[in-house]
Amino acid sequence: MSTRKSSTKNVLAKHVSASVAVKNENKNEGKGERADKTQAVIIQDSADSEGFILAEEVALSISYNGINYAVMLVSPYDIEDFIIGFSLSNDIIEHTRQLYNIEVSYHQEHINAEVEIANKAFWKLKEKKRQLTGASGCGLCGIEALENALPALVPVDSAALPPASWFEGLRIAIEKSQRLAQKSGAVHAALYFDKDRNVIACREDIGRHNAFDKLIGAIASKGCYNTENIAVLTSRCSLELVQKAIRAKLALLVTLSAPTALSVKWANRHGVTLIHVPKHDAPRAFVPGAS
């Protein structure tokens, strides 16, 4: 079994202004370009066989300071961005200065990530892990589990609503940016646009949460955060995604699928304008403070 390693030393030593230095033999673009085709029988009279590119998924194991924290299925691209975004949006670190190093090992069907974080963040993580473990047998029960599911979050500063023209042709712009989806389908996307609708970053993954975490990580590592910029998700918007947006201080969140009532309530309570863009109807903006 072949193994490849990449290491990110002193990740974001200066908050959002430093770049992530990654020596990775499996560059994200290269891996996407080299996706193999899978043969499938075409169900018709001739029963021909044709090759198709399918979405990739691998198991990713994340350890913080030597303690295993989570194992999840992800698309094997932009792993460093995902770890940074996952750490921020899940309240493992308060800011990127608490993330010291990421070392990623690529194996045949899984990826291991060893993450070094500040002691303060690590003690907080261990306490949270203990609480989650104690409640795992019965779901959301007990005050600890509720505090983790419905945490106290700091509201963001609300931003102005984009004009109607900003949304014209948005779905086409998204499709053009989705390199993985163009080849395989079956992946969600999270994008970061500026007020002129230029794409600043696009991240894709089989998991909608993963795609958003990758985008949050890219925004932090590239230092491209701006209060006027807009995050766009191709997926359904649930409470967890709104909580990620609040922690990442993203005041404008656009989704192509309808949000849940609870996600709208939490978004507006915390200063986030949540905008649903239906396929055939005009955009629907849920604005904080609106009646």
PDB file of C-alpha atoms in Angstrom:
ATOM      1  CA  MET A   1       0.000   0.000   0.000  1.00  0.00           C
ATOM      2  CA  SER A   2       1.465   3.327  -1.059  1.00  0.00           C
ATOM      3  CA  THR A   3       1.594   6.233   1.348  1.00  0.00           C
ATOM      4  CA  ARG A   4       2.209   9.901   0.608  1.00  0.00           C
ATOM      5  CA  LYS A   5       2.687  12.651   3.143  1.00  0.00           C
ATOM      6  CA  SER A   6       2.197  16.374   3.102  1.00  0.00           C
ATOM      7  CA  SER A   7       2.941  18.675   5.991  1.00  0.00           C
ATOM      8  CA  THR A   8       1.827  22.224   6.691  1.00  0.00           C
ATOM      9  CA  LYS A   9       4.246  23.819   9.135  1.00  0.00           C
ATOM     10  CA  ASN A  10       3.196  26.709  11.366  1.00  0.00           C
ATOM     11  CA  VAL A  11      -0.199  26.981   9.739  1.00  0.00           C
ATOM     12  CA  LEU A  12      -1.383  30.574   9.633  1.00  0.00           C
ATOM     13  CA  ALA A  13       1.092  31.825  12.207  1.00  0.00           C
ATOM     14  CA  LYS A  14      -0.268  35.271  11.454  1.00  0.00           C
ATOM     15  CA  HIS A  15      -4.063  35.384  11.498  1.00  0.00           C
ATOM     16  CA  VAL A  16      -5.506  34.952   7.974  1.00  0.00           C
ATOM     17  CA  SER A  17      -2.662  36.856   6.378  1.00  0.00           C
ATOM     18  CA  ALA A  18      -0.197  34.004   6.061  1.00  0.00           C
ATOM     19  CA  SER A  19      -0.485  31.379   3.344  1.00  0.00           C
ATOM     20  CA  VAL A  20      -0.556  27.662   3.948  1.00  0.00           C
ATOM     21  CA  ALA A  21       2.685  26.107   2.717  1.00  0.00           C
ATOM     22  CA  VAL A  22       1.904  22.593   1.580  1.00  0.00           C
ATOM     23  CA  LYS A  23       4.306  20.114   0.022  1.00  0.00           C
ATOM     24  CA  ASN A  24       1.889  17.604  -1.398  1.00  0.00           C
ATOM     25  CA  GLU A  25       2.743  15.194  -4.175  1.00  0.00           C
ATOM     26  CA  ASN A  26      -0.967  14.763  -4.782  1.00  0.00           C
ATOM     27  CA  LYS A  27      -1.945  18.294  -5.721  1.00  0.00           C
ATOM     28  CA  ASN A  28      -5.692  18.887  -5.672  1.00  0.00           C
ATOM     29  CA  GLU A  29      -5.929  19.865  -9.309  1.00  0.00           C
ATOM     30  CA  GLY A  30      -3.788  16.957 -10.416  1.00  0.00           C
ATOM     31  CA  LYS A  31      -5.867  14.413  -8.544  1.00  0.00           C
ATOM     32  CA  GLY A  32      -9.047  15.803 -10.036  1.00  0.00           C
ATOM     33  CA  GLU A  33      -7.624  15.723 -13.560  1.00  0.00           C
ATOM     34  CA  ARG A  34      -6.424  12.118 -13.186  1.00  0.00           C
ATOM     35  CA  ALA A  35      -9.750  10.637 -12.052  1.00  0.00           C
ATOM     36  CA  ASP A  36     -10.217   7.160 -13.526  1.00  0.00           C
ATOM     37  CA  LYS A  37     -13.290   6.136 -15.460  1.00  0.00           C
ATOM     38  CA  THR A  38     -15.473   3.281 -14.231  1.00  0.00           C
ATOM     39  CA  GLN A  39     -17.067   0.953 -16.746  1.00  0.00           C
ATOM     40  CA  ALA A  40     -20.850   0.603 -16.725  1.00  0.00           C
ATOM     41  CA  VAL A  41     -23.178  -1.388 -18.936  1.00  0.00           C
ATOM     42  CA  ILE A  42     -25.602   0.796 -20.863  1.00  0.00           C
ATOM     43  CA  ILE A  43     -29.061  -0.740 -20.533  1.00  0.00           C
ATOM     44  CA  GLN A  44     -30.212  -0.936 -24.123  1.00  0.00           C
ATOM     45  CA  ASP A  45     -30.530  -3.550 -26.850  1.00  0.00           C
ATOM     46  CA  SER A  46     -26.816  -3.517 -27.715  1.00  0.00           C
ATOM     47  CA  ALA A  47     -25.716  -3.653 -24.033  1.00  0.00           C
ATOM     48  CA  ASP A  48     -22.596  -1.602 -24.748  1.00  0.00           C
ATOM     49  CA  SER A  49     -20.091  -0.731 -22.027  1.00  0.00           C
ATOM     50  CA  GLU A  50     -19.009   2.869 -21.424  1.00  0.00           C
ATOM     51  CA  GLY A  51     -16.610   4.546 -19.015  1.00  0.00           C
ATOM     52  CA  PHE A  52     -17.838   7.117 -16.506  1.00  0.00           C
ATOM     53  CA  ILE A  53     -15.985   9.315 -14.014  1.00  0.00           C
ATOM     54  CA  LEU A  54     -17.503   8.887 -10.552  1.00  0.00           C
ATOM     55  CA  ALA A  55     -17.175  11.099  -7.493  1.00  0.00           C
ATOM     56  CA  GLU A  56     -14.335   9.953  -5.236  1.00  0.00           C
ATOM     57  CA  GLU A  57     -14.660   9.457  -1.496  1.00  0.00           C
ATOM     58  CA  VAL A  58     -12.176   8.341   1.131  1.00  0.00           C
ATOM     59  CA  ALA A  59     -12.175   7.991   4.902  1.00  0.00           C
ATOM     60  CA  LEU A  60     -10.414  10.889   6.623  1.00  0.00           C
ATOM     61  CA  SER A  61      -9.195  10.457  10.191  1.00  0.00           C
ATOM     62  CA  ILE A  62      -8.401  13.660  12.105  1.00  0.00           C
ATOM     63  CA  SER A  63      -6.329  13.664  15.278  1.00  0.00           C
ATOM     64  CA  TYR A  64      -5.607  16.713  17.412  1.00  0.00           C
ATOM     65  CA  ASN A  65      -2.380  16.635  19.409  1.00  0.00           C
ATOM     66  CA  GLY A  66      -2.250  12.866  19.048  1.00  0.00           C
ATOM     67  CA  ILE A  67      -5.866  12.214  20.123  1.00  0.00           C
ATOM     68  CA  ASN A  68      -8.225  10.857  17.458  1.00  0.00           C
ATOM     69  CA  TYR A  69     -11.230  13.162  17.156  1.00  0.00           C
ATOM     70  CA  ALA A  70     -13.251  12.214  14.093  1.00  0.00           C
ATOM     71  CA  VAL A  71     -13.434   9.930  11.073  1.00  0.00           C
ATOM     72  CA  MET A  72     -15.554  11.001   8.125  1.00  0.00           C
ATOM     73  CA  LEU A  73     -16.011  10.355   4.427  1.00  0.00           C
ATOM     74  CA  VAL A  74     -14.771  13.199   2.229  1.00  0.00           C
ATOM     75  CA  SER A  75     -13.741  13.963  -1.322  1.00  0.00           C
ATOM     76  CA  PRO A  76      -9.916  13.697  -1.347  1.00  0.00           C
ATOM     77  CA  TYR A  77      -9.224  17.284  -2.400  1.00  0.00           C
ATOM     78  CA  ASP A  78      -8.401  20.495  -0.495  1.00  0.00           C
ATOM     79  CA  ILE A  79      -7.820  18.509   2.688  1.00  0.00           C
ATOM     80  CA  GLU A  80      -5.828  21.285   4.408  1.00  0.00           C
ATOM     81  CA  ASP A  81      -8.610  23.789   3.687  1.00  0.00           C
ATOM     82  CA  PHE A  82     -11.127  21.321   5.092  1.00  0.00           C
ATOM     83  CA  ILE A  83      -9.183  20.793   8.327  1.00  0.00           C
ATOM     84  CA  ILE A  84      -8.788  24.536   8.894  1.00  0.00           C
ATOM     85  CA  GLY A  85     -12.472  25.179   8.185  1.00  0.00           C
ATOM     86  CA  PHE A  86     -13.614  22.162  10.211  1.00  0.00           C
ATOM     87  CA  SER A  87     -11.528  23.311  13.184  1.00  0.00           C
ATOM     88  CA  LEU A  88     -12.954  26.831  13.017  1.00  0.00           C
ATOM     89  CA  SER A  89     -16.583  26.018  12.271  1.00  0.00           C
ATOM     90  CA  ASN A  90     -16.778  23.292  14.928  1.00  0.00           C
ATOM     91  CA  ASP A  91     -15.364  25.622  17.595  1.00  0.00           C
ATOM     92  CA  ILE A  92     -12.239  23.512  18.101  1.00  0.00           C
ATOM     93  CA  ILE A  93     -10.071  26.585  17.642  1.00  0.00           C
ATOM     94  CA  GLU A  94     -11.177  30.165  18.245  1.00  0.00           C
ATOM     95  CA  HIS A  95      -8.906  31.617  15.559  1.00  0.00           C
ATOM     96  CA  THR A  96      -6.248  30.389  13.173  1.00  0.00           C
ATOM     97  CA  ARG A  97      -3.407  31.427  15.475  1.00  0.00           C
ATOM     98  CA  GLN A  98      -4.290  28.373  17.590  1.00  0.00           C
ATOM     99  CA  LEU A  99      -3.574  26.005  14.682  1.00  0.00           C
ATOM    100  CA  TYR A 100       0.154  25.256  14.538  1.00  0.00           C
ATOM    101  CA  ASN A 101       0.665  22.418  12.083  1.00  0.00           C
ATOM    102  CA  ILE A 102      -1.119  19.949   9.801  1.00  0.00           C
ATOM    103  CA  GLU A 103       0.517  16.755   8.600  1.00  0.00           C
ATOM    104  CA  VAL A 104      -1.471  14.728   6.080  1.00  0.00           C
ATOM    105  CA  SER A 105      -0.713  11.139   5.032  1.00  0.00           C
ATOM    106  CA  TYR A 106      -2.405   9.789   1.903  1.00  0.00           C
ATOM    107  CA  HIS A 107      -3.056   6.042   1.753  1.00  0.00           C
ATOM    108  CA  GLN A 108      -4.847   3.924  -0.819  1.00  0.00           C
ATOM    109  CA  GLU A 109      -8.375   4.338   0.528  1.00  0.00           C
ATOM    110  CA  HIS A 110      -7.958   6.617   3.532  1.00  0.00           C
ATOM    111  CA  ILE A 111      -6.221   9.772   4.683  1.00  0.00           C
ATOM    112  CA  ASN A 112      -4.742  10.486   8.111  1.00  0.00           C
ATOM    113  CA  ALA A 113      -4.407  14.048   9.365  1.00  0.00           C
ATOM    114  CA  GLU A 114      -2.326  14.877  12.437  1.00  0.00           C
ATOM    115  CA  VAL A 115      -3.181  18.378  13.617  1.00  0.00           C
ATOM    116  CA  GLU A 116      -1.268  20.340  16.243  1.00  0.00           C
ATOM    117  CA  ILE A 117      -3.233  22.997  18.102  1.00  0.00           C
ATOM    118  CA  ALA A 118      -2.602  25.284  21.076  1.00  0.00           C
ATOM    119  CA  ASN A 119      -2.932  23.813  24.560  1.00  0.00           C
ATOM    120  CA  LYS A 120      -5.889  26.058  25.401  1.00  0.00           C
ATOM    121  CA  ALA A 121      -7.808  24.776  22.378  1.00  0.00           C
ATOM    122  CA  PHE A 122      -6.788  21.184  23.104  1.00  0.00           C
ATOM    123  CA  TRP A 123      -8.112  21.232  26.678  1.00  0.00           C
ATOM    124  CA  LYS A 124     -11.373  22.693  25.416  1.00  0.00           C
ATOM    125  CA  LEU A 125     -11.585  19.972  22.761  1.00  0.00           C
ATOM    126  CA  LYS A 126     -11.001  17.187  25.268  1.00  0.00           C
ATOM    127  CA  GLU A 127     -13.805  18.470  27.500  1.00  0.00           C
ATOM    128  CA  LYS A 128     -16.190  18.706  24.543  1.00  0.00           C
ATOM    129  CA  LYS A 129     -15.259  15.189  23.406  1.00  0.00           C
ATOM    130  CA  ARG A 130     -15.942  13.853  26.909  1.00  0.00           C
ATOM    131  CA  GLN A 131     -19.402  15.425  26.930  1.00  0.00           C
ATOM    132  CA  LEU A 132     -20.273  14.116  23.482  1.00  0.00           C
ATOM    133  CA  THR A 133     -19.130  10.626  24.390  1.00  0.00           C
ATOM    134  CA  GLY A 134     -21.302  10.621  27.491  1.00  0.00           C
ATOM    135  CA  ALA A 135     -24.393  11.547  25.483  1.00  0.00           C
ATOM    136  CA  SER A 136     -23.792   9.433  22.392  1.00  0.00           C
ATOM    137  CA  GLY A 137     -25.913   6.482  23.524  1.00  0.00           C
ATOM    138  CA  CYS A 138     -29.181   8.403  23.742  1.00  0.00           C
ATOM    139  CA  GLY A 139     -28.901  11.197  21.201  1.00  0.00           C
ATOM    140  CA  LEU A 140     -29.588  14.792  22.183  1.00  0.00           C
ATOM    141  CA  CYS A 141     -30.152  14.370  25.895  1.00  0.00           C
ATOM    142  CA  GLY A 142     -28.678  16.192  28.850  1.00  0.00           C
ATOM    143  CA  ILE A 143     -27.558  19.795  29.152  1.00  0.00           C
ATOM    144  CA  GLU A 144     -24.096  19.073  27.720  1.00  0.00           C
ATOM    145  CA  ALA A 145     -25.508  17.661  24.476  1.00  0.00           C
ATOM    146  CA  LEU A 146     -27.959  20.539  24.106  1.00  0.00           C
ATOM    147  CA  GLU A 147     -25.206  23.083  24.638  1.00  0.00           C
ATOM    148  CA  ASN A 148     -23.213  21.476  21.847  1.00  0.00           C
ATOM    149  CA  ALA A 149     -26.205  21.296  19.465  1.00  0.00           C
ATOM    150  CA  LEU A 150     -27.538  24.771  20.308  1.00  0.00           C
ATOM    151  CA  PRO A 151     -24.451  26.726  21.385  1.00  0.00           C
ATOM    152  CA  ALA A 152     -24.233  30.358  22.377  1.00  0.00           C
ATOM    153  CA  LEU A 153     -22.745  32.204  19.399  1.00  0.00           C
ATOM    154  CA  VAL A 154     -21.554  35.765  18.890  1.00  0.00           C
ATOM    155  CA  PRO A 155     -23.731  37.606  16.321  1.00  0.00           C
ATOM    156  CA  VAL A 156     -22.150  38.972  13.161  1.00  0.00           C
ATOM    157  CA  ASP A 157     -22.489  42.481  11.759  1.00  0.00           C
ATOM    158  CA  SER A 158     -25.275  42.404   9.183  1.00  0.00           C
ATOM    159  CA  ALA A 159     -24.479  43.307   5.564  1.00  0.00           C
ATOM    160  CA  ALA A 160     -26.513  45.048   2.887  1.00  0.00           C
ATOM    161  CA  LEU A 161     -28.720  42.922   0.652  1.00  0.00           C
ATOM    162  CA  PRO A 162     -27.310  42.417  -2.894  1.00  0.00           C
ATOM    163  CA  PRO A 163     -29.334  43.914  -5.766  1.00  0.00           C
ATOM    164  CA  ALA A 164     -31.645  41.667  -7.785  1.00  0.00           C
ATOM    165  CA  SER A 165     -29.235  41.788 -10.733  1.00  0.00           C
ATOM    166  CA  TRP A 166     -26.571  40.005  -8.642  1.00  0.00           C
ATOM    167  CA  PHE A 167     -28.606  36.788  -8.782  1.00  0.00           C
ATOM    168  CA  GLU A 168     -29.171  36.764 -12.533  1.00  0.00           C
ATOM    169  CA  GLY A 169     -27.411  33.756 -14.043  1.00  0.00           C
ATOM    170  CA  LEU A 170     -26.084  32.678 -10.644  1.00  0.00           C
ATOM    171  CA  ARG A 171     -26.720  28.980 -11.256  1.00  0.00           C
ATOM    172  CA  ILE A 172     -24.786  29.123 -14.521  1.00  0.00           C
ATOM    173  CA  ALA A 173     -21.860  30.838 -12.778  1.00  0.00           C
ATOM    174  CA  ILE A 174     -21.871  28.120 -10.125  1.00  0.00           C
ATOM    175  CA  GLU A 175     -21.935  25.315 -12.694  1.00  0.00           C
ATOM    176  CA  LYS A 176     -18.960  26.829 -14.540  1.00  0.00           C
ATOM    177  CA  SER A 177     -16.961  26.875 -11.292  1.00  0.00           C
ATOM    178  CA  GLN A 178     -17.715  23.269 -10.292  1.00  0.00           C
ATOM    179  CA  ARG A 179     -14.830  21.374 -11.855  1.00  0.00           C
ATOM    180  CA  LEU A 180     -15.538  18.109 -10.044  1.00  0.00           C
ATOM    181  CA  ALA A 181     -19.269  18.191 -10.691  1.00  0.00           C
ATOM    182  CA  GLN A 182     -18.673  18.736 -14.397  1.00  0.00           C
ATOM    183  CA  LYS A 183     -16.795  15.435 -14.521  1.00  0.00           C
ATOM    184  CA  SER A 184     -18.545  13.205 -12.033  1.00  0.00           C
ATOM    185  CA  GLY A 185     -21.593  14.869 -10.521  1.00  0.00           C
ATOM    186  CA  ALA A 186     -22.620  13.752  -7.011  1.00  0.00           C
ATOM    187  CA  VAL A 187     -20.789  16.576  -5.195  1.00  0.00           C
ATOM    188  CA  HIS A 188     -21.901  19.676  -3.329  1.00  0.00           C
ATOM    189  CA  ALA A 189     -20.230  23.045  -3.764  1.00  0.00           C
ATOM    190  CA  ALA A 190     -19.579  26.049  -1.544  1.00  0.00           C
ATOM    191  CA  LEU A 191     -18.475  29.257  -3.243  1.00  0.00           C
ATOM    192  CA  TYR A 192     -17.290  32.702  -2.180  1.00  0.00           C
ATOM    193  CA  PHE A 193     -18.272  35.612  -4.437  1.00  0.00           C
ATOM    194  CA  ASP A 194     -17.436  39.297  -4.250  1.00  0.00           C
ATOM    195  CA  LYS A 195     -20.063  42.004  -4.714  1.00  0.00           C
ATOM    196  CA  ASP A 196     -19.349  42.063  -8.478  1.00  0.00           C
ATOM    197  CA  ARG A 197     -20.059  38.293  -8.659  1.00  0.00           C
ATOM    198  CA  ASN A 198     -16.460  37.276  -9.258  1.00  0.00           C
ATOM    199  CA  VAL A 199     -15.687  33.819  -7.864  1.00  0.00           C
ATOM    200  CA  ILE A 200     -13.014  34.131  -5.174  1.00  0.00           C
ATOM    201  CA  ALA A 201     -13.032  30.471  -4.146  1.00  0.00           C
ATOM    202  CA  CYS A 202     -14.971  27.297  -4.913  1.00  0.00           C
ATOM    203  CA  ARG A 203     -14.710  24.095  -2.915  1.00  0.00           C
ATOM    204  CA  GLU A 204     -16.498  20.799  -3.644  1.00  0.00           C
ATOM    205  CA  ASP A 205     -17.132  17.632  -1.672  1.00  0.00           C
ATOM    206  CA  ILE A 206     -19.503  14.688  -1.440  1.00  0.00           C
ATOM    207  CA  GLY A 207     -20.646  16.130   1.894  1.00  0.00           C
ATOM    208  CA  ARG A 208     -22.386  19.501   2.081  1.00  0.00           C
ATOM    209  CA  HIS A 209     -20.848  20.207   5.488  1.00  0.00           C
ATOM    210  CA  ASN A 210     -17.421  19.243   4.169  1.00  0.00           C
ATOM    211  CA  ALA A 211     -17.703  21.556   1.167  1.00  0.00           C
ATOM    212  CA  PHE A 212     -18.576  24.500   3.424  1.00  0.00           C
ATOM    213  CA  ASP A 213     -15.755  23.682   5.844  1.00  0.00           C
ATOM    214  CA  LYS A 214     -13.329  23.605   2.912  1.00  0.00           C
ATOM    215  CA  LEU A 215     -14.544  27.017   1.783  1.00  0.00           C
ATOM    216  CA  ILE A 216     -14.219  28.486   5.291  1.00  0.00           C
ATOM    217  CA  GLY A 217     -10.691  27.091   5.449  1.00  0.00           C
ATOM    218  CA  ALA A 218      -9.840  28.579   2.048  1.00  0.00           C
ATOM    219  CA  ILE A 219     -11.146  32.003   3.100  1.00  0.00           C
ATOM    220  CA  ALA A 220      -9.001  31.880   6.250  1.00  0.00           C
ATOM    221  CA  SER A 221      -5.847  30.560   4.589  1.00  0.00           C
ATOM    222  CA  LYS A 222      -6.055  32.958   1.626  1.00  0.00           C
ATOM    223  CA  GLY A 223      -6.957  35.945   3.802  1.00  0.00           C
ATOM    224  CA  CYS A 224      -9.783  36.909   1.421  1.00  0.00           C
ATOM    225  CA  TYR A 225     -12.500  37.605   3.997  1.00  0.00           C
ATOM    226  CA  ASN A 226     -14.620  40.692   3.312  1.00  0.00           C
ATOM    227  CA  THR A 227     -17.893  41.645   4.973  1.00  0.00           C
ATOM    228  CA  GLU A 228     -19.447  42.400   1.561  1.00  0.00           C
ATOM    229  CA  ASN A 229     -18.546  39.014   0.073  1.00  0.00           C
ATOM    230  CA  ILE A 230     -21.221  36.349  -0.255  1.00  0.00           C
ATOM    231  CA  ALA A 231     -21.074  32.613   0.508  1.00  0.00           C
ATOM    232  CA  VAL A 232     -23.177  30.397  -1.758  1.00  0.00           C
ATOM    233  CA  LEU A 233     -24.111  26.766  -1.051  1.00  0.00           C
ATOM    234  CA  THR A 234     -25.599  24.396  -3.603  1.00  0.00           C
ATOM    235  CA  SER A 235     -27.090  22.274  -0.829  1.00  0.00           C
ATOM    236  CA  ARG A 236     -30.046  22.390   1.518  1.00  0.00           C
ATOM    237  CA  CYS A 237     -29.388  24.793   4.377  1.00  0.00           C
ATOM    238  CA  SER A 238     -29.818  23.291   7.827  1.00  0.00           C
ATOM    239  CA  LEU A 239     -29.010  24.668  11.265  1.00  0.00           C
ATOM    240  CA  GLU A 240     -25.444  23.307  11.345  1.00  0.00           C
ATOM    241  CA  LEU A 241     -24.506  25.192   8.174  1.00  0.00           C
ATOM    242  CA  VAL A 242     -25.907  28.434   9.568  1.00  0.00           C
ATOM    243  CA  GLN A 243     -23.885  27.907  12.748  1.00  0.00           C
ATOM    244  CA  LYS A 244     -20.757  27.466  10.616  1.00  0.00           C
ATOM    245  CA  ALA A 245     -21.535  30.724   8.798  1.00  0.00           C
ATOM    246  CA  ILE A 246     -21.994  32.584  12.096  1.00  0.00           C
ATOM    247  CA  ARG A 247     -18.674  31.312  13.474  1.00  0.00           C
ATOM    248  CA  ALA A 248     -16.952  32.274  10.204  1.00  0.00           C
ATOM    249  CA  LYS A 249     -18.628  35.729  10.383  1.00  0.00           C
ATOM    250  CA  LEU A 250     -20.293  35.319   6.979  1.00  0.00           C
ATOM    251  CA  ALA A 251     -23.194  37.773   7.037  1.00  0.00           C
ATOM    252  CA  LEU A 252     -24.607  36.862   3.610  1.00  0.00           C
ATOM    253  CA  LEU A 253     -25.430  33.212   2.948  1.00  0.00           C
ATOM    254  CA  VAL A 254     -27.127  32.062  -0.261  1.00  0.00           C
ATOM    255  CA  THR A 255     -28.530  28.560  -0.795  1.00  0.00           C
ATOM    256  CA  LEU A 256     -30.011  26.942  -3.892  1.00  0.00           C
ATOM    257  CA  SER A 257     -32.295  24.743  -1.827  1.00  0.00           C
ATOM    258  CA  ALA A 258     -34.826  25.887   0.744  1.00  0.00           C
ATOM    259  CA  PRO A 259     -33.601  26.456   4.305  1.00  0.00           C
ATOM    260  CA  THR A 260     -35.296  25.006   7.360  1.00  0.00           C
ATOM    261  CA  ALA A 261     -37.379  27.229   9.626  1.00  0.00           C
ATOM    262  CA  LEU A 262     -34.902  26.795  12.480  1.00  0.00           C
ATOM    263  CA  SER A 263     -31.953  27.756  10.290  1.00  0.00           C
ATOM    264  CA  VAL A 264     -33.722  30.991   9.280  1.00  0.00           C
ATOM    265  CA  LYS A 265     -34.517  31.773  12.912  1.00  0.00           C
ATOM    266  CA  TRP A 266     -30.899  31.256  13.982  1.00  0.00           C
ATOM    267  CA  ALA A 267     -29.495  33.136  11.003  1.00  0.00           C
ATOM    268  CA  ASN A 268     -31.634  36.208  11.635  1.00  0.00           C
ATOM    269  CA  ARG A 269     -31.081  36.073  15.387  1.00  0.00           C
ATOM    270  CA  HIS A 270     -27.328  36.252  14.783  1.00  0.00           C
ATOM    271  CA  GLY A 271     -27.252  38.892  12.043  1.00  0.00           C
ATOM    272  CA  VAL A 272     -27.001  36.596   9.018  1.00  0.00           C
ATOM    273  CA  THR A 273     -29.124  37.299   5.958  1.00  0.00           C
ATOM    274  CA  LEU A 274     -30.170  33.939   4.514  1.00  0.00           C
ATOM    275  CA  ILE A 275     -31.183  33.991   0.847  1.00  0.00           C
ATOM    276  CA  HIS A 276     -32.886  31.106  -0.953  1.00  0.00           C
ATOM    277  CA  VAL A 277     -32.583  31.143  -4.748  1.00  0.00           C
ATOM    278  CA  PRO A 278     -35.275  28.856  -6.238  1.00  0.00           C
ATOM    279  CA  LYS A 279     -34.691  27.437  -9.694  1.00  0.00           C
ATOM    280  CA  HIS A 280     -37.593  29.236 -11.374  1.00  0.00           C
ATOM    281  CA  ASP A 281     -38.739  31.951  -8.946  1.00  0.00           C
ATOM    282  CA  ALA A 282     -37.254  35.175  -7.598  1.00  0.00           C
ATOM    283  CA  PRO A 283     -34.763  34.986  -4.680  1.00  0.00           C
ATOM    284  CA  ARG A 284     -36.226  35.000  -1.177  1.00  0.00           C
ATOM    285  CA  ALA A 285     -34.203  36.892   1.422  1.00  0.00           C
ATOM    286  CA  PHE A 286     -34.740  36.309   5.135  1.00  0.00           C
ATOM    287  CA  VAL A 287     -33.353  39.523   6.572  1.00  0.00           C
ATOM    288  CA  PRO A 288     -32.559  40.112  10.256  1.00  0.00           C
ATOM    289  CA  GLY A 289     -35.080  42.459  11.850  1.00  0.00           C
ATOM    290  CA  ALA A 290     -37.579  42.205   8.988  1.00  0.00           C
ATOM    291  CA  SER A 291     -41.186  41.737  10.014  1.00  0.00           C
TER     292      SER A 291
END
